[in-house]
């Protein structure tokens, strides 16, 4: 009986120590680096031979979507990230995946900066986090598809899964539309996925690009979770995306 109690106490102490060390590891004062490639980490190495060569009007309407904004509570809620899933830290916000939390933060930053730079850019957020019908008119995919049909450029922001479950950063182009110069510009910055990644995902089949920022792990996630480097990290990523837009329409 005494041995069982001692073993239980040892386990409790171990878990508390592990959690405390993990918490410190993700929240201590890291020195911020402006090395974009170092922060983003691994880039997709999957074979992709598409090239975006189609010209784009400088006033093209751009719509930024936050991936998984309408699919919380389902299998497609987005990655919880390495900090939560592997190291047991608390989610950034109760009720939503860490990926969606960062997708929303980045979406807001991209639109704010893009408007300052003169882009015809906006965002959409369904506000409802659990829409079980992909064809519901309020979903990202439905709104994005309508926007694309009217000639707009639609891109959905994502962070890839950590570790062996993810691929890395890169752009997945639209399924049945010739990639344009914005697509090419983004791919040169973040990397590129094959058009038929996983057989053709739902968003690209609706002419919605998917941008995987990077795996939600390592330096990228540490810099996002640390409140002293969070804002700079989001702004750094946003600036790269907005600059890619600008380079693609010149």
mmCIF file with all atom_site columns, N, CA, C and O in Angstrom, residues 217-249:
data_model
loop_
_atom_site.group_PDB
_atom_site.id
_atom_site.type_symbol
_atom_site.label_atom_id
_atom_site.label_alt_id
_atom_site.label_comp_id
_atom_site.label_asym_id
_atom_site.label_entity_id
_atom_site.label_seq_id
_atom_site.pdbx_PDB_ins_code
_atom_site.Cartn_x
_atom_site.Cartn_y
_atom_site.Cartn_z
_atom_site.occupancy
_atom_site.B_iso_or_equiv
_atom_site.pdbx_formal_charge
_atom_site.auth_seq_id
_atom_site.auth_comp_id
_atom_site.auth_asym_id
_atom_site.auth_atom_id
_atom_site.pdbx_PDB_model_num
ATOM 1   N N  . UNK A 1 217 ? 5.028  24.105 -34.598 1.00 0.00 ? 217 UNK A N  1
ATOM 2   C CA . UNK A 1 217 ? 5.987  23.452 -33.713 1.00 0.00 ? 217 UNK A CA 1
ATOM 3   C C  . UNK A 1 217 ? 7.236  24.318 -33.602 1.00 0.00 ? 217 UNK A C  1
ATOM 4   O O  . UNK A 1 217 ? 7.351  25.364 -34.242 1.00 0.00 ? 217 UNK A O  1
ATOM 5   N N  . UNK A 1 218 ? 8.166  23.887 -32.779 1.00 0.00 ? 218 UNK A N  1
ATOM 6   C CA . UNK A 1 218 ? 9.496  24.474 -32.730 1.00 0.00 ? 218 UNK A CA 1
ATOM 7   C C  . UNK A 1 218 ? 9.529  25.979 -32.544 1.00 0.00 ? 218 UNK A C  1
ATOM 8   O O  . UNK A 1 218 ? 8.730  26.558 -31.811 1.00 0.00 ? 218 UNK A O  1
ATOM 9   N N  . UNK A 1 219 ? 10.460 26.612 -33.231 1.00 0.00 ? 219 UNK A N  1
ATOM 10  C CA . UNK A 1 219 ? 10.675 28.042 -33.076 1.00 0.00 ? 219 UNK A CA 1
ATOM 11  C C  . UNK A 1 219 ? 9.450  28.853 -33.462 1.00 0.00 ? 219 UNK A C  1
ATOM 12  O O  . UNK A 1 219 ? 9.128  29.862 -32.818 1.00 0.00 ? 219 UNK A O  1
ATOM 13  N N  . UNK A 1 220 ? 8.755  28.434 -34.519 1.00 0.00 ? 220 UNK A N  1
ATOM 14  C CA . UNK A 1 220 ? 7.559  29.157 -34.954 1.00 0.00 ? 220 UNK A CA 1
ATOM 15  C C  . UNK A 1 220 ? 6.524  29.209 -33.835 1.00 0.00 ? 220 UNK A C  1
ATOM 16  O O  . UNK A 1 220 ? 6.012  30.286 -33.495 1.00 0.00 ? 220 UNK A O  1
ATOM 17  N N  . UNK A 1 221 ? 6.213  28.068 -33.246 1.00 0.00 ? 221 UNK A N  1
ATOM 18  C CA . UNK A 1 221 ? 5.198  28.041 -32.200 1.00 0.00 ? 221 UNK A CA 1
ATOM 19  C C  . UNK A 1 221 ? 5.682  28.728 -30.935 1.00 0.00 ? 221 UNK A C  1
ATOM 20  O O  . UNK A 1 221 ? 4.907  29.417 -30.252 1.00 0.00 ? 221 UNK A O  1
ATOM 21  N N  . UNK A 1 222 ? 6.950  28.569 -30.598 1.00 0.00 ? 222 UNK A N  1
ATOM 22  C CA . UNK A 1 222 ? 7.494  29.231 -29.403 1.00 0.00 ? 222 UNK A CA 1
ATOM 23  C C  . UNK A 1 222 ? 7.363  30.741 -29.525 1.00 0.00 ? 222 UNK A C  1
ATOM 24  O O  . UNK A 1 222 ? 6.987  31.433 -28.576 1.00 0.00 ? 222 UNK A O  1
ATOM 25  N N  . UNK A 1 223 ? 7.705  31.261 -30.709 1.00 0.00 ? 223 UNK A N  1
ATOM 26  C CA . UNK A 1 223 ? 7.628  32.705 -30.911 1.00 0.00 ? 223 UNK A CA 1
ATOM 27  C C  . UNK A 1 223 ? 6.190  33.214 -30.934 1.00 0.00 ? 223 UNK A C  1
ATOM 28  O O  . UNK A 1 223 ? 5.935  34.363 -30.575 1.00 0.00 ? 223 UNK A O  1
ATOM 29  N N  . UNK A 1 224 ? 5.252  32.382 -31.369 1.00 0.00 ? 224 UNK A N  1
ATOM 30  C CA . UNK A 1 224 ? 3.844  32.767 -31.337 1.00 0.00 ? 224 UNK A CA 1
ATOM 31  C C  . UNK A 1 224 ? 3.303  32.744 -29.915 1.00 0.00 ? 224 UNK A C  1
ATOM 32  O O  . UNK A 1 224 ? 2.553  33.634 -29.506 1.00 0.00 ? 224 UNK A O  1
ATOM 33  N N  . UNK A 1 225 ? 3.676  31.753 -29.132 1.00 0.00 ? 225 UNK A N  1
ATOM 34  C CA . UNK A 1 225 ? 3.142  31.604 -27.775 1.00 0.00 ? 225 UNK A CA 1
ATOM 35  C C  . UNK A 1 225 ? 3.762  32.586 -26.785 1.00 0.00 ? 225 UNK A C  1
ATOM 36  O O  . UNK A 1 225 ? 3.121  32.947 -25.807 1.00 0.00 ? 225 UNK A O  1
ATOM 37  N N  . UNK A 1 226 ? 4.980  32.992 -27.031 1.00 0.00 ? 226 UNK A N  1
ATOM 38  C CA . UNK A 1 226 ? 5.650  33.933 -26.140 1.00 0.00 ? 226 UNK A CA 1
ATOM 39  C C  . UNK A 1 226 ? 5.096  35.336 -26.386 1.00 0.00 ? 226 UNK A C  1
ATOM 40  O O  . UNK A 1 226 ? 5.252  35.894 -27.467 1.00 0.00 ? 226 UNK A O  1
ATOM 41  N N  . UNK A 1 227 ? 4.448  35.912 -25.370 1.00 0.00 ? 227 UNK A N  1
ATOM 42  C CA . UNK A 1 227 ? 3.784  37.207 -25.580 1.00 0.00 ? 227 UNK A CA 1
ATOM 43  C C  . UNK A 1 227 ? 4.773  38.317 -25.921 1.00 0.00 ? 227 UNK A C  1
ATOM 44  O O  . UNK A 1 227 ? 4.387  39.354 -26.478 1.00 0.00 ? 227 UNK A O  1
ATOM 45  N N  . UNK A 1 228 ? 6.060  38.123 -25.637 1.00 0.00 ? 228 UNK A N  1
ATOM 46  C CA . UNK A 1 228 ? 7.055  39.149 -25.941 1.00 0.00 ? 228 UNK A CA 1
ATOM 47  C C  . UNK A 1 228 ? 7.496  39.123 -27.402 1.00 0.00 ? 228 UNK A C  1
ATOM 48  O O  . UNK A 1 228 ? 8.062  40.099 -27.897 1.00 0.00 ? 228 UNK A O  1
ATOM 49  N N  . UNK A 1 229 ? 7.262  38.022 -28.092 1.00 0.00 ? 229 UNK A N  1
ATOM 50  C CA . UNK A 1 229 ? 7.660  37.917 -29.503 1.00 0.00 ? 229 UNK A CA 1
ATOM 51  C C  . UNK A 1 229 ? 6.469  37.681 -30.430 1.00 0.00 ? 229 UNK A C  1
ATOM 52  O O  . UNK A 1 229 ? 6.632  37.671 -31.649 1.00 0.00 ? 229 UNK A O  1
ATOM 53  N N  . UNK A 1 230 ? 5.281  37.495 -29.858 1.00 0.00 ? 230 UNK A N  1
ATOM 54  C CA . UNK A 1 230 ? 4.091  37.141 -30.644 1.00 0.00 ? 230 UNK A CA 1
ATOM 55  C C  . UNK A 1 230 ? 3.763  38.170 -31.716 1.00 0.00 ? 230 UNK A C  1
ATOM 56  O O  . UNK A 1 230 ? 3.611  37.838 -32.894 1.00 0.00 ? 230 UNK A O  1
ATOM 57  N N  . UNK A 1 231 ? 3.645  39.410 -31.327 1.00 0.00 ? 231 UNK A N  1
ATOM 58  C CA . UNK A 1 231 ? 3.228  40.462 -32.259 1.00 0.00 ? 231 UNK A CA 1
ATOM 59  C C  . UNK A 1 231 ? 4.236  40.604 -33.403 1.00 0.00 ? 231 UNK A C  1
ATOM 60  O O  . UNK A 1 231 ? 3.851  40.704 -34.573 1.00 0.00 ? 231 UNK A O  1
ATOM 61  N N  . UNK A 1 232 ? 5.515  40.578 -33.073 1.00 0.00 ? 232 UNK A N  1
ATOM 62  C CA . UNK A 1 232 ? 6.549  40.716 -34.102 1.00 0.00 ? 232 UNK A CA 1
ATOM 63  C C  . UNK A 1 232 ? 6.525  39.530 -35.071 1.00 0.00 ? 232 UNK A C  1
ATOM 64  O O  . UNK A 1 232 ? 6.742  39.696 -36.272 1.00 0.00 ? 232 UNK A O  1
ATOM 65  N N  . UNK A 1 233 ? 6.263  38.338 -34.539 1.00 0.00 ? 233 UNK A N  1
ATOM 66  C CA . UNK A 1 233 ? 6.233  37.151 -35.378 1.00 0.00 ? 233 UNK A CA 1
ATOM 67  C C  . UNK A 1 233 ? 5.063  37.205 -36.355 1.00 0.00 ? 233 UNK A C  1
ATOM 68  O O  . UNK A 1 233 ? 5.217  36.918 -37.550 1.00 0.00 ? 233 UNK A O  1
ATOM 69  N N  . UNK A 1 234 ? 3.893  37.562 -35.857 1.00 0.00 ? 234 UNK A N  1
ATOM 70  C CA . UNK A 1 234 ? 2.716  37.675 -36.713 1.00 0.00 ? 234 UNK A CA 1
ATOM 71  C C  . UNK A 1 234 ? 2.932  38.757 -37.769 1.00 0.00 ? 234 UNK A C  1
ATOM 72  O O  . UNK A 1 234 ? 2.593  38.569 -38.948 1.00 0.00 ? 234 UNK A O  1
ATOM 73  N N  . UNK A 1 235 ? 3.500  39.868 -37.374 1.00 0.00 ? 235 UNK A N  1
ATOM 74  C CA . UNK A 1 235 ? 3.750  40.952 -38.324 1.00 0.00 ? 235 UNK A CA 1
ATOM 75  C C  . UNK A 1 235 ? 4.782  40.548 -39.371 1.00 0.00 ? 235 UNK A C  1
ATOM 76  O O  . UNK A 1 235 ? 4.672  40.922 -40.546 1.00 0.00 ? 235 UNK A O  1
ATOM 77  N N  . UNK A 1 236 ? 5.787  39.780 -38.963 1.00 0.00 ? 236 UNK A N  1
ATOM 78  C CA . UNK A 1 236 ? 6.806  39.316 -39.904 1.00 0.00 ? 236 UNK A CA 1
ATOM 79  C C  . UNK A 1 236 ? 6.184  38.425 -40.974 1.00 0.00 ? 236 UNK A C  1
ATOM 80  O O  . UNK A 1 236 ? 6.432  38.603 -42.179 1.00 0.00 ? 236 UNK A O  1
ATOM 81  N N  . UNK A 1 237 ? 5.350  37.484 -40.553 1.00 0.00 ? 237 UNK A N  1
ATOM 82  C CA . UNK A 1 237 ? 4.695  36.583 -41.502 1.00 0.00 ? 237 UNK A CA 1
ATOM 83  C C  . UNK A 1 237 ? 3.733  37.358 -42.403 1.00 0.00 ? 237 UNK A C  1
ATOM 84  O O  . UNK A 1 237 ? 3.698  37.153 -43.618 1.00 0.00 ? 237 UNK A O  1
ATOM 85  N N  . UNK A 1 238 ? 2.950  38.243 -41.810 1.00 0.00 ? 238 UNK A N  1
ATOM 86  C CA . UNK A 1 238 ? 1.997  39.057 -42.569 1.00 0.00 ? 238 UNK A CA 1
ATOM 87  C C  . UNK A 1 238 ? 2.694  39.885 -43.635 1.00 0.00 ? 238 UNK A C  1
ATOM 88  O O  . UNK A 1 238 ? 2.218  40.000 -44.766 1.00 0.00 ? 238 UNK A O  1
ATOM 89  N N  . UNK A 1 239 ? 3.822  40.471 -43.269 1.00 0.00 ? 239 UNK A N  1
ATOM 90  C CA . UNK A 1 239 ? 4.555  41.300 -44.203 1.00 0.00 ? 239 UNK A CA 1
ATOM 91  C C  . UNK A 1 239 ? 5.039  40.487 -45.408 1.00 0.00 ? 239 UNK A C  1
ATOM 92  O O  . UNK A 1 239 ? 4.985  40.956 -46.554 1.00 0.00 ? 239 UNK A O  1
ATOM 93  N N  . UNK A 1 240 ? 5.485  39.252 -45.160 1.00 0.00 ? 240 UNK A N  1
ATOM 94  C CA . UNK A 1 240 ? 5.941  38.388 -46.252 1.00 0.00 ? 240 UNK A CA 1
ATOM 95  C C  . UNK A 1 240 ? 4.791  38.049 -47.196 1.00 0.00 ? 240 UNK A C  1
ATOM 96  O O  . UNK A 1 240 ? 4.956  38.022 -48.421 1.00 0.00 ? 240 UNK A O  1
ATOM 97  N N  . UNK A 1 241 ? 3.613  37.798 -46.632 1.00 0.00 ? 241 UNK A N  1
ATOM 98  C CA . UNK A 1 241 ? 2.447  37.456 -47.453 1.00 0.00 ? 241 UNK A CA 1
ATOM 99  C C  . UNK A 1 241 ? 1.992  38.659 -48.273 1.00 0.00 ? 241 UNK A C  1
ATOM 100 O O  . UNK A 1 241 ? 1.744  38.552 -49.478 1.00 0.00 ? 241 UNK A O  1
ATOM 101 N N  . UNK A 1 242 ? 1.884  39.806 -47.631 1.00 0.00 ? 242 UNK A N  1
ATOM 102 C CA . UNK A 1 242 ? 1.443  41.011 -48.323 1.00 0.00 ? 242 UNK A CA 1
ATOM 103 C C  . UNK A 1 242 ? 2.447  41.406 -49.408 1.00 0.00 ? 242 UNK A C  1
ATOM 104 O O  . UNK A 1 242 ? 2.063  41.793 -50.517 1.00 0.00 ? 242 UNK A O  1
ATOM 105 N N  . UNK A 1 243 ? 3.723  41.286 -49.102 1.00 0.00 ? 243 UNK A N  1
ATOM 106 C CA . UNK A 1 243 ? 4.730  41.619 -50.110 1.00 0.00 ? 243 UNK A CA 1
ATOM 107 C C  . UNK A 1 243 ? 4.649  40.676 -51.294 1.00 0.00 ? 243 UNK A C  1
ATOM 108 O O  . UNK A 1 243 ? 4.847  41.075 -52.440 1.00 0.00 ? 243 UNK A O  1
ATOM 109 N N  . UNK A 1 244 ? 4.312  39.408 -51.024 1.00 0.00 ? 244 UNK A N  1
ATOM 110 C CA . UNK A 1 244 ? 4.138  38.442 -52.124 1.00 0.00 ? 244 UNK A CA 1
ATOM 111 C C  . UNK A 1 244 ? 2.958  38.844 -53.003 1.00 0.00 ? 244 UNK A C  1
ATOM 112 O O  . UNK A 1 244 ? 3.020  38.728 -54.231 1.00 0.00 ? 244 UNK A O  1
ATOM 113 N N  . UNK A 1 245 ? 1.878  39.324 -52.378 1.00 0.00 ? 245 UNK A N  1
ATOM 114 C CA . UNK A 1 245 ? 0.746  39.831 -53.158 1.00 0.00 ? 245 UNK A CA 1
ATOM 115 C C  . UNK A 1 245 ? 1.204  40.974 -54.059 1.00 0.00 ? 245 UNK A C  1
ATOM 116 O O  . UNK A 1 245 ? 0.906  40.995 -55.267 1.00 0.00 ? 245 UNK A O  1
ATOM 117 N N  . UNK A 1 246 ? 1.914  41.923 -53.473 1.00 0.00 ? 246 UNK A N  1
ATOM 118 C CA . UNK A 1 246 ? 2.351  43.106 -54.215 1.00 0.00 ? 246 UNK A CA 1
ATOM 119 C C  . UNK A 1 246 ? 3.286  42.706 -55.358 1.00 0.00 ? 246 UNK A C  1
ATOM 120 O O  . UNK A 1 246 ? 3.186  43.231 -56.476 1.00 0.00 ? 246 UNK A O  1
ATOM 121 N N  . UNK A 1 247 ? 4.201  41.797 -55.105 1.00 0.00 ? 247 UNK A N  1
ATOM 122 C CA . UNK A 1 247 ? 5.134  41.353 -56.150 1.00 0.00 ? 247 UNK A CA 1
ATOM 123 C C  . UNK A 1 247 ? 4.406  40.654 -57.294 1.00 0.00 ? 247 UNK A C  1
ATOM 124 O O  . UNK A 1 247 ? 4.841  40.720 -58.443 1.00 0.00 ? 247 UNK A O  1
ATOM 125 N N  . UNK A 1 248 ? 3.282  40.014 -56.970 1.00 0.00 ? 248 UNK A N  1
ATOM 126 C CA . UNK A 1 248 ? 2.542  39.274 -57.989 1.00 0.00 ? 248 UNK A CA 1
ATOM 127 C C  . UNK A 1 248 ? 1.678  40.125 -58.884 1.00 0.00 ? 248 UNK A C  1
ATOM 128 O O  . UNK A 1 248 ? 1.287  39.674 -59.976 1.00 0.00 ? 248 UNK A O  1
ATOM 129 N N  . UNK A 1 249 ? 1.373  41.344 -58.449 1.00 0.00 ? 249 UNK A N  1
ATOM 130 C CA . UNK A 1 249 ? 0.506  42.185 -59.274 1.00 0.00 ? 249 UNK A CA 1
ATOM 131 C C  . UNK A 1 249 ? 1.230  43.319 -59.972 1.00 0.00 ? 249 UNK A C  1
ATOM 132 O O  . UNK A 1 249 ? 0.639  44.097 -60.716 1.00 0.00 ? 249 UNK A O  1
#
